[in-house]
Coordinates of C-alpha atoms in Angstrom, one line a residue:
X2 CA 148.8 -36.4 29.2
X3 CA 150.4 -33.7 31.3
X4 CA 153.9 -35.0 30.6
X5 CA 153.2 -35.3 26.9
X6 CA 152.0 -31.8 26.7
X7 CA 154.9 -30.4 28.6
X8 CA 157.4 -32.2 26.4
X9 CA 155.7 -31.2 23.1
X10 CA 154.7 -27.6 23.8
X11 CA 157.5 -25.2 24.5
X12 CA 156.9 -23.3 27.7
X13 CA 153.8 -25.3 28.8
X14 CA 153.3 -25.7 32.5
X15 CA 150.5 -28.2 33.2
X16 CA 148.5 -28.2 36.4
X17 CA 146.2 -31.1 37.2
X18 CA 143.3 -30.1 39.5
X19 CA 141.3 -32.9 41.0
X20 CA 137.6 -32.6 40.5
X21 CA 134.4 -34.7 40.7
X22 CA 131.5 -35.6 38.6
X23 CA 133.5 -36.7 35.5
X24 CA 134.5 -33.2 34.6
X25 CA 137.7 -33.0 32.5
X26 CA 138.6 -29.6 31.1
X27 CA 141.6 -28.3 29.3
X28 CA 142.1 -24.6 29.8
X29 CA 144.8 -22.3 28.6
X30 CA 145.1 -18.7 29.8
X31 CA 141.4 -18.7 30.7
X32 CA 140.2 -20.2 27.4
X33 CA 138.6 -23.6 27.5
X34 CA 140.1 -25.8 24.7
X35 CA 138.1 -28.9 25.6
X36 CA 135.4 -29.8 28.0
X37 CA 134.3 -33.4 28.6
X38 CA 131.2 -32.1 30.3
X39 CA 130.2 -30.4 27.0
X40 CA 131.4 -33.1 24.6
X41 CA 131.0 -36.3 26.6
X42 CA 134.4 -37.4 25.5
X43 CA 138.0 -37.2 26.9
X44 CA 140.3 -35.1 24.8
X45 CA 142.8 -36.7 22.5
X46 CA 146.4 -35.6 23.5
X47 CA 147.3 -34.8 19.9
X48 CA 144.3 -32.5 19.6
X49 CA 145.2 -30.7 22.8
X50 CA 148.8 -30.3 21.7
X51 CA 147.8 -29.0 18.3
X52 CA 145.4 -26.4 19.9
X53 CA 148.1 -25.2 22.3
X54 CA 150.7 -24.9 19.5
X55 CA 148.3 -22.9 17.4
X56 CA 147.8 -20.3 20.1

């Protein structure tokens, strides 16, 4: 997903941080765009890209 975001969103720099407990969060400039812990689901790449482009 990181490579897809970087290729689709101009200026995006993706950093993957290893974690435990099934946590998977997408954060941009301090704002959480998706949290698997909250939703119980992994984010869809297209939804993440759309959210980043709308910022």
